[in-house]
Coordinates of C-alpha atoms and ligand atoms in Angstrom, one line a residue:
Chain R
M1 CA 47.2 45.3 -7.9
T2 CA 49.6 48.1 -8.5
R3 CA 52.5 46.1 -9.9
R4 CA 55.6 48.1 -10.9
D5 CA 57.0 45.2 -12.9
P6 CA 57.1 46.4 -16.5
L7 CA 56.4 42.9 -17.7
H8 CA 52.9 43.2 -16.2
A9 CA 52.2 46.7 -17.4
R10 CA 49.7 45.7 -20.0
A11 CA 45.9 46.0 -20.2
V12 CA 44.0 43.6 -17.9
V13 CA 40.4 42.5 -18.4
G14 CA 38.5 44.0 -15.5
P15 CA 35.8 42.4 -13.3
R16 CA 33.0 43.2 -15.7
G17 CA 35.0 42.3 -18.8
S18 CA 36.0 46.0 -19.4
M19 CA 39.5 46.9 -20.2
T20 CA 41.3 48.6 -17.4
V21 CA 44.7 50.1 -17.7
P22 CA 46.9 49.3 -14.6
G23 CA 48.5 52.3 -13.0
M24 CA 45.9 54.8 -14.5
G25 CA 43.4 54.2 -11.7
G26 CA 41.9 57.4 -10.3
A27 CA 43.1 59.7 -13.1
S28 CA 41.3 57.8 -15.8
R29 CA 38.0 58.3 -14.0
I30 CA 38.2 62.0 -14.7
L31 CA 40.5 62.1 -17.7
L32 CA 38.5 59.7 -19.9
P33 CA 35.1 61.4 -19.7
V34 CA 36.8 64.8 -20.3
L35 CA 38.5 63.3 -23.4
G36 CA 35.2 61.9 -24.5
V37 CA 33.6 65.4 -24.3
L38 CA 36.5 67.0 -26.1
V39 CA 36.4 64.5 -29.0
S40 CA 32.6 65.0 -29.4
V41 CA 32.9 68.8 -29.5
F42 CA 35.7 68.5 -32.0
L43 CA 33.6 66.2 -34.2
W44 CA 30.7 68.6 -33.9
W45 CA 32.9 71.5 -35.0
L46 CA 34.3 69.3 -37.9
A47 CA 30.8 68.5 -39.1
T48 CA 29.7 72.1 -39.2
V49 CA 32.8 73.0 -41.2
V50 CA 33.1 70.1 -43.5
F51 CA 29.4 70.0 -44.5
S52 CA 29.2 73.8 -44.2
I53 CA 25.9 73.6 -42.3
E54 CA 23.9 76.8 -42.0
N55 CA 24.4 78.6 -38.7
F56 CA 20.6 78.6 -37.9
L57 CA 20.4 74.9 -38.4
L58 CA 23.4 73.7 -36.5
P59 CA 25.7 76.3 -35.0
G60 CA 29.3 75.3 -34.3
P61 CA 30.6 75.1 -30.8
Q62 CA 32.3 78.5 -31.2
D63 CA 29.0 80.1 -32.1
V64 CA 27.3 78.6 -29.0
L65 CA 30.1 79.8 -26.8
Q66 CA 29.8 83.2 -28.3
A67 CA 26.1 83.3 -27.8
Y68 CA 26.6 82.2 -24.2
L69 CA 29.3 84.8 -23.4
G70 CA 27.3 87.5 -25.1
Q71 CA 24.2 87.0 -22.9
Q72 CA 25.8 85.3 -19.9
D73 CA 24.0 87.4 -17.2
Y74 CA 20.7 87.0 -18.8
L75 CA 21.1 83.2 -19.3
L76 CA 22.3 82.7 -15.7
E77 CA 19.3 84.6 -14.4
Q78 CA 17.0 82.4 -16.4
A79 CA 18.8 79.3 -15.3
W80 CA 18.4 80.4 -11.7
V81 CA 14.6 80.6 -12.2
T82 CA 14.5 77.1 -13.7
L83 CA 16.8 75.8 -10.9
L84 CA 14.5 77.2 -8.2
E85 CA 11.4 75.7 -9.8
T86 CA 13.1 72.4 -10.0
I87 CA 14.4 72.3 -6.5
E88 CA 11.2 73.6 -5.0
G89 CA 9.1 71.0 -6.8
F90 CA 11.6 68.3 -5.9
V91 CA 11.7 69.1 -2.2
I92 CA 7.9 69.3 -2.0
S93 CA 7.7 65.8 -3.6
I94 CA 10.1 64.4 -1.0
V95 CA 8.2 66.1 1.9
V96 CA 4.9 64.8 0.6
G97 CA 6.0 61.6 -1.0
I98 CA 7.8 59.9 1.9
P99 CA 5.0 60.3 4.4
I100 CA 2.5 58.9 1.8
A101 CA 4.9 55.9 1.3
L102 CA 4.9 55.4 5.1
L103 CA 1.1 55.4 5.1
I104 CA 1.0 52.9 2.3
V105 CA 3.4 50.5 4.0
S106 CA 1.9 50.9 7.5
S107 CA -1.7 50.0 6.6
Q108 CA -3.2 47.6 4.1
V109 CA -6.4 49.6 4.2
L110 CA -4.7 52.8 3.2
E111 CA -2.6 50.9 0.6
R112 CA -5.7 49.6 -1.1
M113 CA -7.3 53.1 -1.0
I114 CA -4.3 55.2 -2.1
Y115 CA -2.4 52.9 -4.4
P116 CA -4.8 52.6 -7.3
L117 CA -5.4 56.3 -7.2
L118 CA -1.6 56.9 -7.4
L119 CA -1.3 54.6 -10.4
A120 CA -4.2 56.3 -12.1
V121 CA -2.7 59.8 -11.6
N122 CA 0.7 58.5 -12.7
A123 CA -0.9 57.0 -15.9
I124 CA -1.9 60.5 -17.0
P125 CA 0.7 62.0 -19.4
K126 CA 1.9 64.9 -17.3
I127 CA 2.6 67.0 -20.4
A128 CA -1.2 67.0 -21.0
L129 CA -1.7 68.8 -17.7
A130 CA 0.8 71.6 -18.4
P131 CA -1.6 73.9 -20.3
L132 CA -4.2 73.4 -17.6
L133 CA -1.7 74.3 -14.9
V134 CA -1.1 77.6 -16.6
V135 CA -4.8 78.3 -16.8
W136 CA -5.2 77.5 -13.1
L137 CA -2.0 78.9 -11.7
D138 CA -1.0 81.6 -14.2
F139 CA 2.4 82.1 -16.0
G140 CA 4.5 82.4 -12.8
M141 CA 6.7 79.9 -11.1
T142 CA 3.9 78.1 -9.2
S143 CA 2.6 76.2 -12.3
K144 CA 6.1 74.9 -13.0
V145 CA 6.7 73.9 -9.4
V146 CA 3.5 71.9 -9.5
M147 CA 4.6 70.3 -12.8
V148 CA 7.9 69.3 -11.2
F149 CA 6.0 67.9 -8.3
L150 CA 3.8 65.8 -10.5
V151 CA 6.7 64.2 -12.3
C152 CA 8.8 63.6 -9.2
F153 CA 6.2 62.5 -6.8
F154 CA 5.6 59.0 -8.1
P155 CA 9.1 57.6 -8.4
I156 CA 9.8 58.9 -4.8
V157 CA 6.7 57.2 -3.3
I158 CA 7.3 54.0 -5.2
S159 CA 10.9 53.7 -4.3
T160 CA 10.3 54.5 -0.6
A161 CA 7.4 52.1 -0.3
T162 CA 9.2 49.3 -2.1
G163 CA 12.3 49.8 -0.1
M164 CA 10.4 49.7 3.2
K165 CA 8.5 46.6 2.2
S166 CA 11.6 44.8 1.2
T167 CA 13.0 44.9 4.7
P168 CA 14.1 41.3 5.4
A169 CA 11.7 39.3 7.6
E170 CA 14.4 38.4 10.1
L171 CA 15.2 42.0 10.8
V172 CA 11.5 42.8 11.4
E173 CA 11.2 39.7 13.6
L174 CA 14.2 40.8 15.6
M175 CA 12.6 44.2 16.3
R176 CA 9.4 42.5 17.2
S177 CA 11.2 40.2 19.7
L178 CA 12.3 43.4 21.4
N179 CA 8.7 44.5 21.7
C180 CA 9.2 47.6 19.6
T181 CA 6.5 50.1 18.9
R182 CA 5.3 50.7 15.3
T183 CA 7.1 54.1 15.3
Q184 CA 10.3 52.4 16.3
E185 CA 9.8 49.7 13.6
F186 CA 9.6 52.4 11.0
A187 CA 12.1 54.9 12.3
K188 CA 14.8 52.6 13.4
L189 CA 14.4 49.8 10.8
R190 CA 12.2 50.2 7.7
L191 CA 13.0 53.8 6.8
Q192 CA 16.7 53.2 7.3
Y193 CA 16.7 50.0 5.3
A194 CA 14.9 51.8 2.5
M195 CA 17.4 54.6 2.2
P196 CA 19.5 53.2 -0.7
Q197 CA 16.3 52.6 -2.6
I198 CA 15.0 56.0 -1.7
F199 CA 18.1 57.5 -3.2
T200 CA 17.7 55.5 -6.4
G201 CA 14.2 57.0 -6.6
L202 CA 15.5 60.5 -5.9
K203 CA 18.1 60.2 -8.7
V204 CA 15.4 59.2 -11.2
A205 CA 13.1 62.0 -9.9
V206 CA 15.7 64.7 -10.1
S207 CA 16.4 64.1 -13.8
L208 CA 12.6 64.2 -14.4
A209 CA 12.3 67.3 -12.3
V210 CA 14.4 69.4 -14.7
I211 CA 12.4 68.0 -17.6
G212 CA 9.2 68.9 -15.8
A213 CA 10.3 72.5 -15.2
V214 CA 11.2 73.0 -18.8
I215 CA 7.9 71.5 -20.1
G216 CA 6.1 73.9 -17.7
E217 CA 8.1 76.8 -19.2
F218 CA 7.5 75.7 -22.8
V219 CA 3.7 75.9 -22.3
G220 CA 3.6 79.4 -20.9
A221 CA 6.2 81.4 -18.9
K222 CA 7.8 84.7 -18.6
A223 CA 11.2 83.4 -17.5
G224 CA 13.4 80.3 -17.3
L225 CA 15.6 78.4 -19.7
G226 CA 12.6 76.7 -21.3
F227 CA 11.2 80.2 -22.0
V228 CA 14.6 81.2 -23.5
I229 CA 14.5 78.1 -25.8
V230 CA 11.0 79.0 -27.0
Q231 CA 11.9 82.6 -27.6
S232 CA 15.1 81.8 -29.5
G233 CA 13.2 79.4 -31.6
A234 CA 10.9 82.2 -32.6
S235 CA 13.7 84.5 -33.5
V236 CA 15.8 81.7 -35.1
D237 CA 18.6 82.3 -32.7
T238 CA 19.7 78.6 -32.7
A239 CA 23.0 79.3 -31.0
L240 CA 21.2 80.8 -28.0
A241 CA 18.9 77.8 -27.7
F242 CA 21.9 75.6 -27.7
A243 CA 23.5 77.6 -24.9
A244 CA 20.3 77.2 -22.9
I245 CA 20.2 73.5 -23.6
G246 CA 23.8 73.2 -22.5
L247 CA 23.0 75.0 -19.2
L248 CA 20.0 72.6 -18.7
A249 CA 22.3 69.6 -19.1
V250 CA 24.8 71.0 -16.7
M251 CA 22.0 71.7 -14.2
S252 CA 20.7 68.2 -14.5
I253 CA 24.1 66.5 -14.2
G254 CA 25.0 68.7 -11.3
L255 CA 21.9 67.9 -9.3
F256 CA 22.3 64.2 -10.1
Y257 CA 25.9 64.1 -8.8
L258 CA 24.9 66.2 -5.8
L259 CA 22.6 63.4 -4.8
V260 CA 25.3 60.8 -5.5
A261 CA 27.7 62.6 -3.2
L262 CA 25.0 63.0 -0.5
E263 CA 24.3 59.3 -0.8
R264 CA 27.9 58.3 -0.4
W265 CA 28.2 60.6 2.6
L266 CA 25.0 59.5 4.3
L267 CA 25.0 55.8 3.6
P268 CA 28.6 54.5 3.9
W269 CA 27.2 51.1 4.8
A270 CA 25.4 50.7 1.5
R271 CA 28.5 51.5 -0.6
E272 CA 29.8 48.6 -2.6
E273 CA 33.4 47.8 -1.9
R274 CA 35.5 47.4 -5.0
Chain Z
M1 CA 12.1 28.9 34.6
I2 CA 10.2 27.9 31.5
E3 CA 7.0 25.9 31.8
V4 CA 5.2 24.7 28.7
S5 CA 2.1 22.6 29.1
G6 CA -0.3 21.1 26.6
L7 CA 1.0 23.4 23.9
G8 CA -0.5 23.1 20.5
H9 CA -0.3 25.3 17.5
T10 CA -2.1 25.2 14.1
F11 CA -1.2 27.6 11.3
R12 CA -4.1 28.7 9.2
T13 CA -3.2 30.1 5.8
Q14 CA -5.0 30.6 2.5
T15 CA -3.6 27.3 1.3
G16 CA -4.8 25.3 4.2
T17 CA -4.0 24.5 7.8
T18 CA -0.8 23.0 9.3
Q19 CA -0.7 21.6 12.7
A20 CA 2.9 22.3 13.8
L21 CA 2.7 21.4 17.6
R22 CA 0.5 19.1 19.6
G23 CA 0.5 18.5 23.3
V24 CA 4.0 19.7 24.0
N25 CA 5.1 19.6 27.7
L26 CA 8.5 20.9 28.7
S27 CA 10.0 22.4 31.7
V28 CA 13.4 24.1 31.9
H29 CA 15.0 24.9 35.3
P30 CA 16.8 28.1 36.1
G31 CA 20.4 28.1 34.8
E32 CA 19.8 25.0 32.8
F33 CA 20.8 24.4 29.1
V34 CA 18.1 22.5 27.3
T35 CA 18.3 21.6 23.6
L36 CA 15.4 20.9 21.3
I37 CA 16.4 18.5 18.6
G38 CA 14.2 17.3 15.8
R39 CA 14.0 17.0 12.0
S40 CA 13.7 20.1 9.9
G41 CA 10.1 21.2 9.6
C42 CA 8.9 19.4 12.7
G43 CA 8.0 22.6 14.6
K44 CA 11.1 23.5 16.6
S45 CA 11.1 27.2 15.5
T46 CA 7.3 27.4 16.2
L47 CA 7.8 26.2 19.7
L48 CA 10.7 28.6 20.3
R49 CA 8.8 31.5 18.8
A50 CA 5.8 30.7 21.0
I51 CA 8.0 30.9 24.1
A52 CA 9.4 34.1 22.8
G53 CA 5.9 35.6 22.5
L54 CA 6.3 36.0 18.8
V55 CA 3.6 33.5 18.0
T56 CA 0.4 33.1 20.0
P57 CA -0.2 29.4 20.3
T58 CA -3.7 28.1 19.6
E59 CA -3.7 25.8 22.6
G60 CA -1.9 25.3 25.9
R61 CA 0.0 27.5 28.4
I62 CA 3.5 28.9 28.6
T63 CA 5.0 30.7 31.6
V64 CA 8.5 32.1 31.9
G65 CA 9.7 32.9 35.4
G66 CA 6.2 32.2 36.7
K67 CA 4.5 34.8 34.5
P68 CA 2.4 33.8 31.5
V69 CA 3.8 34.7 28.1
T70 CA 1.6 37.2 26.3
G71 CA 4.1 38.8 24.0
P72 CA 7.8 39.5 23.7
R73 CA 9.4 40.4 27.0
R74 CA 12.5 42.0 28.2
D75 CA 13.6 39.0 30.3
V76 CA 13.4 36.7 27.3
S77 CA 15.7 37.3 24.3
V78 CA 16.0 35.5 21.0
M79 CA 18.9 34.7 18.7
F80 CA 18.1 33.5 15.2
Q81 CA 19.8 31.5 12.5
Q82 CA 20.6 34.7 10.6
S83 CA 22.6 37.3 12.5
A84 CA 20.0 39.9 11.6
L85 CA 22.4 42.8 12.2
L86 CA 21.3 46.2 11.0
P87 CA 23.8 47.0 8.2
W88 CA 24.0 50.7 8.9
R89 CA 24.9 50.3 12.6
S90 CA 28.3 49.6 13.9
V91 CA 29.0 46.5 15.9
L92 CA 28.6 48.3 19.2
A93 CA 25.4 50.1 18.1
N94 CA 24.0 46.8 17.0
V95 CA 24.7 45.3 20.4
L96 CA 23.1 48.3 22.0
L97 CA 19.9 48.1 19.9
P98 CA 17.9 46.3 22.6
V99 CA 18.9 48.9 25.1
E100 CA 17.6 51.6 22.8
I101 CA 14.3 49.8 21.9
L102 CA 13.6 48.8 25.5
G103 CA 14.5 52.2 26.8
L104 CA 17.2 51.1 29.2
E105 CA 19.9 53.3 30.7
R106 CA 22.4 53.9 28.0
A107 CA 25.6 54.6 30.0
R108 CA 25.3 51.5 32.2
Y109 CA 24.7 49.1 29.3
N110 CA 27.4 50.6 27.2
V111 CA 29.9 49.2 29.6
R112 CA 28.1 45.8 29.5
A113 CA 28.1 45.7 25.7
R114 CA 31.8 46.3 25.5
R115 CA 32.4 43.6 28.1
L116 CA 30.4 41.1 26.2
L117 CA 32.2 42.0 22.9
N118 CA 35.4 41.4 24.8
L119 CA 34.1 38.1 26.1
V120 CA 33.5 36.8 22.5
G121 CA 36.8 38.1 21.3
L122 CA 35.6 41.1 19.3
D123 CA 37.3 43.9 21.2
G124 CA 38.7 46.4 18.7
F125 CA 35.8 45.7 16.3
E126 CA 33.3 48.0 18.1
D127 CA 33.2 50.6 15.3
R128 CA 33.2 48.2 12.3
L129 CA 30.1 47.8 10.1
P130 CA 28.5 44.3 9.7
K131 CA 29.6 44.1 6.1
E132 CA 33.3 44.1 7.3
L133 CA 32.7 40.9 9.4
S134 CA 32.8 37.2 8.6
G135 CA 29.8 35.0 9.2
G136 CA 31.1 33.7 12.5
M137 CA 31.9 37.2 13.8
K138 CA 28.4 38.4 12.8
Q139 CA 26.9 35.6 14.8
R140 CA 29.1 36.5 17.8
V141 CA 27.8 40.1 17.6
A142 CA 24.2 38.7 17.5
L143 CA 25.0 36.7 20.6
C144 CA 26.3 39.8 22.4
R145 CA 23.1 41.7 21.3
S146 CA 20.9 38.9 22.7
L147 CA 22.7 39.1 26.1
V148 CA 23.1 42.8 26.5
Q149 CA 19.7 43.3 28.3
D150 CA 20.7 40.6 30.8
P151 CA 17.8 38.3 30.0
A152 CA 16.8 35.5 32.3
V153 CA 16.2 33.3 29.4
L154 CA 18.0 33.1 26.0
L155 CA 16.2 31.3 23.2
M156 CA 18.5 30.2 20.3
D157 CA 17.1 29.0 17.0
E158 CA 19.8 27.1 15.1
P159 CA 22.2 29.9 15.6
F160 CA 25.1 28.3 14.0
S161 CA 23.6 26.3 11.2
A162 CA 24.6 28.8 8.6
L163 CA 28.2 28.6 9.6
D164 CA 31.0 26.3 8.3
A165 CA 31.9 23.3 10.4
L166 CA 35.0 24.7 12.0
T167 CA 33.4 28.0 13.0
R168 CA 30.5 26.0 14.4
T169 CA 32.7 24.1 16.8
E170 CA 34.4 27.3 17.8
M171 CA 31.0 28.9 18.5
S172 CA 29.9 25.9 20.6
G173 CA 32.9 26.4 22.7
L174 CA 32.1 30.1 23.1
V175 CA 28.5 29.4 24.1
Q176 CA 29.7 26.9 26.8
R177 CA 32.1 29.5 28.2
I178 CA 29.4 32.2 28.2
Q179 CA 26.9 29.9 29.9
M180 CA 29.4 29.0 32.6
E181 CA 30.1 32.7 33.1
L182 CA 26.6 34.2 33.0
D183 CA 24.3 31.3 34.1
T184 CA 21.5 32.4 31.8
T185 CA 18.8 29.8 31.2
I186 CA 19.2 28.7 27.6
L187 CA 16.8 26.9 25.3
F188 CA 18.7 25.9 22.2
V189 CA 17.3 24.5 18.9
T190 CA 19.5 22.4 16.6
H191 CA 19.4 19.5 14.3
S192 CA 23.0 18.7 15.1
I193 CA 23.4 15.8 17.5
E194 CA 27.0 16.9 18.1
E195 CA 26.0 20.4 19.2
A196 CA 23.3 18.9 21.4
V197 CA 25.7 16.6 23.3
L198 CA 28.3 19.2 23.6
L199 CA 26.2 21.9 25.1
S200 CA 23.2 20.6 26.9
D201 CA 22.2 19.5 30.4
R202 CA 19.2 17.8 28.8
V203 CA 18.1 17.2 25.2
A204 CA 14.4 17.1 24.4
V205 CA 13.7 15.1 21.3
L206 CA 10.8 16.3 19.1
G207 CA 8.9 13.7 17.0
P208 CA 7.6 14.3 13.5
R209 CA 5.0 17.0 12.9
P210 CA 2.7 17.7 14.7
A211 CA 5.6 17.8 17.1
T212 CA 5.6 16.7 20.7
V213 CA 8.4 15.9 23.0
T214 CA 9.0 12.2 22.6
E215 CA 11.9 11.7 24.9
V216 CA 14.2 13.7 27.2
V217 CA 17.8 12.6 27.4
T218 CA 20.0 13.8 30.2
V219 CA 23.6 14.5 29.3
D220 CA 25.6 14.1 32.6
L221 CA 29.1 14.7 31.3
P222 CA 31.6 17.0 33.0
R223 CA 32.3 20.4 31.5
P224 CA 34.0 21.9 29.5
R225 CA 33.2 19.3 26.9
S226 CA 34.8 18.7 23.6
L227 CA 34.2 16.2 20.8
G228 CA 37.7 15.3 19.8
H229 CA 40.0 15.2 22.9
G230 CA 39.2 14.6 26.5
S231 CA 38.5 11.5 28.5
H232 CA 34.7 11.2 27.9
T233 CA 34.8 10.4 24.2
V234 CA 33.0 7.1 24.9
D235 CA 30.2 8.8 26.8
V236 CA 29.8 11.3 24.0
A237 CA 29.5 8.4 21.5
R238 CA 27.0 6.6 23.7
I239 CA 24.7 9.6 24.1
S240 CA 25.1 10.5 20.4
S241 CA 24.0 7.1 19.2
R242 CA 21.1 7.1 21.6
L243 CA 19.9 10.4 20.0
H244 CA 20.5 9.0 16.6
D245 CA 18.2 6.1 17.4
L246 CA 15.5 8.4 18.8
L247 CA 15.6 10.7 15.8
D248 CA 15.5 7.8 13.3
P249 CA 13.5 5.0 14.9
E250 CA 13.1 3.0 11.7
W251 CA 16.8 2.5 11.5
V252 CA 17.0 0.4 14.7
G253 CA 17.1 -3.3 14.1
R254 CA 17.5 -2.9 10.3
Ligands
ADP1 N1 4.0 31.3 9.4 C1 3.7 30.1 9.0 N2 2.6 29.8 8.3 C2 2.2 28.6 8.0 N3 2.9 27.5 8.3 C3 4.0 27.6 8.9 C4 4.5 28.9 9.4 N4 5.7 28.8 10.0 C5 5.9 27.4 10.0 N5 4.9 26.7 9.4 C6 4.9 25.3 9.2 O1 4.9 24.7 10.5 C7 5.8 23.6 10.4 C8 6.9 23.7 11.5 O2 7.8 24.8 11.1 P1 9.0 25.2 11.9 O3 8.6 25.4 13.3 O4 9.7 26.3 11.3 O5 9.9 23.9 11.8 P2 11.5 23.7 12.2 O6 12.0 24.9 12.9 O7 11.5 22.5 13.1 O8 12.2 23.4 11.0 C9 6.3 23.4 9.0 O9 5.6 22.5 8.4 C10 6.0 24.8 8.4 O10 5.7 24.7 7.1
MG2 MG1 13.5 26.3 12.3

């Protein structure tokens, strides 16, 4: 595809109808998103200047940066709290969710018992539980971890169970023809087959996890980025709130791409060849 | 080696019952290559799966090597229409799957797996993933996998019917060579008359559902056989047309 012939050096319509520029390849993957961010920040700055918007309504990028640099240590400390809550809740949902999915798939009786219950619990708007969690578990981290667990748990169970159930019949039959045990069927086949779908569930869950932690902190906390946002709202320090929101975004994106990298590393067989 | 007597099977599902097999009698001698041929849906797979111990028949008796079949066994292996390779395992790891599941000695069978891959012309592909292979190559890996545990009986259910015509011919040649080399007893299901004549010692023709063996045709042609060239083209044509008649009785005399 990398033709050097200048006659061919024009834009080509890519496989999904998108325009790709020959010869830009890898660089454009990083360059274009960065360019996108820079342009948006510039437009943001332009808007605050041109419409001379009040600082407490919409601070400019320079104000936010200033607010961040002014309280960097404090903000990072709070970010660390939120990150810990997020990761703890997320890991607990994996540790609890995957075995429950295994139970659901391995037995129809258990599926009929557990599944409706799961659906019912999932139907509750989790935000409604946040104040109760504070009442039960106090203002500390535990109530946030539980909140994160509640939002993450369901997508993980569902993706794991669906993945294991979608194992092709011919693969199951092959394992059976070797007289495999139930444990072997799950460990060597179903769980492995489900891995790409489990990762899809994890990626959904991790974004929800950050939201869960922040909601928990909104309702009642002594630390964390959600707490910072509530505080700065009270003192009309909008720039500080923006800095906290920015950190949350970075955290969320970072965790997401960490999972993407883990998936690429662990599941080379599931990677689509381009 | 394989004895099937009075075998019958009826599927019961929510939507009703289907009698797939009735009064099937069949015996396959050690080292023999027997083909089951019949129209699609007549019950060939059901018969094969019953012999494999994957389906418990509702009537009749099956023994393999003198022992009654009560479930899947180590000395009976199956190869299906789909290659059924585990996509996360390399070619070699796929071939070694039975060794792992059956708890056999790894080091010894490792050598055997590599030798089998060599035999089917896949040396150098041991570490590839299934997604890097063509359909024919995948089926060759599946063949190695079904032979790795050194089964006494190999059951093959239309193993080449998903392949293109040229690859099929190539695979038939390969199976002939493997059988001459390993003398495994093979029961082969197909709906291709060509494949049946090319590969078998005997061809068992199954009638319409509920299937029973209507006729057994002996193919006494010298090996290795081929369809195009060779001196026995006339014999191949004679046996092929006989099978045609048996499979489509209404056509005769039309
Ligand atoms: N698991 C099953 N449940 C119900 N009916 C089945 C099942 N498997 C096969 N059958 C029925 O049994 C008959 C024979 O099927 P099969 O042995 O697969 O035929 P063949 O392999 O000759 O094409 C068909 O009519 C099919 O619909
Ligand atoms: Mg079939």
